[in-house]
Amino acid sequence: MSEVEETLERVKVQPGVEGYVICNRQGQVLRRLPSMSQAQADIYAQKMSGLSKKARGVVRDLNPKNELRYLRIRAKKHEVLVAYDQEFLVIVIQRWTPAQA
């Protein structure tokens, strides 16, 4: 099993993970969690591709020596983690519940 396959296996067995998408920089889905629909994977890929490009621009504007590597977005029910690479985006969607005080 390749290193990529091993990493994907580790990701999908983590508690709360509802899906993952690997896409190229143009937002084309290359791989997704099999239980995730293609339409849903396409939406995540398109939206996160555009958002990560904008976030990368902001980081570069603040300090040209810095580079965006990871992006984390938390909503009411989900958390989206995006790993930004030169050629690919890895998007992980997981359930999120606030800590009880």
CSV table of C-alpha atoms in Angstrom, one decimal, residues 21-72:
chain,number,residue,atom,x,y,z
A,21,VAL,CA,-11.7,15.2,-1.2
A,22,ILE,CA,-8.4,15.5,-3.1
A,23,CYS,CA,-8.5,17.9,-6.0
A,24,ASN,CA,-6.0,19.7,-8.2
A,25,ARG,CA,-5.5,23.5,-8.0
A,26,GLN,CA,-8.2,24.0,-10.6
A,27,GLY,CA,-10.8,22.3,-8.4
A,28,GLN,CA,-11.2,19.0,-10.3
A,29,VAL,CA,-11.9,16.1,-8.0
A,30,LEU,CA,-9.2,13.4,-8.2
A,31,ARG,CA,-10.3,11.3,-5.3
A,32,ARG,CA,-13.0,11.3,-2.6
A,33,LEU,CA,-14.4,9.3,0.2
A,34,PRO,CA,-16.4,6.6,-1.5
A,35,SER,CA,-19.5,7.3,0.6
A,36,MET,CA,-19.4,11.0,-0.5
A,37,SER,CA,-21.4,11.8,-3.6
A,38,GLN,CA,-19.6,13.1,-6.6
A,39,ALA,CA,-21.8,16.3,-6.6
A,40,GLN,CA,-21.0,17.0,-3.0
A,41,ALA,CA,-17.2,16.4,-3.6
A,42,ASP,CA,-17.4,18.8,-6.6
A,43,ILE,CA,-19.0,21.5,-4.5
A,44,TYR,CA,-16.3,21.2,-1.8
A,45,ALA,CA,-13.5,21.2,-4.4
A,46,GLN,CA,-14.8,24.2,-6.2
A,47,LYS,CA,-15.5,26.3,-3.1
A,48,MET,CA,-12.4,25.4,-1.2
A,49,SER,CA,-10.2,25.9,-4.3
A,50,GLY,CA,-11.4,29.4,-4.7
A,51,LEU,CA,-11.3,30.2,-1.0
A,52,SER,CA,-7.8,28.9,-0.6
A,53,LYS,CA,-6.5,31.0,-3.5
A,54,LYS,CA,-8.0,34.1,-1.9
A,55,ALA,CA,-6.5,33.1,1.5
A,56,ARG,CA,-3.1,32.5,-0.1
A,57,GLY,CA,-3.3,36.0,-1.6
A,58,VAL,CA,-4.1,37.5,1.8
A,59,VAL,CA,-1.2,35.7,3.5
A,60,ARG,CA,1.2,36.8,0.8
A,61,ASP,CA,0.0,40.4,1.0
A,62,LEU,CA,0.6,40.5,4.8
A,63,ASN,CA,4.1,39.0,4.4
A,64,PRO,CA,5.5,38.0,1.0
A,65,LYS,CA,7.9,35.5,2.7
A,66,ASN,CA,5.0,33.5,4.2
A,67,GLU,CA,3.1,30.8,2.3
A,68,LEU,CA,-0.3,29.4,3.0
A,69,ARG,CA,-0.1,25.7,4.0
A,70,TYR,CA,-3.3,24.9,6.0
A,71,LEU,CA,-6.7,26.5,6.2
A,72,ARG,CA,-9.2,25.6,8.9
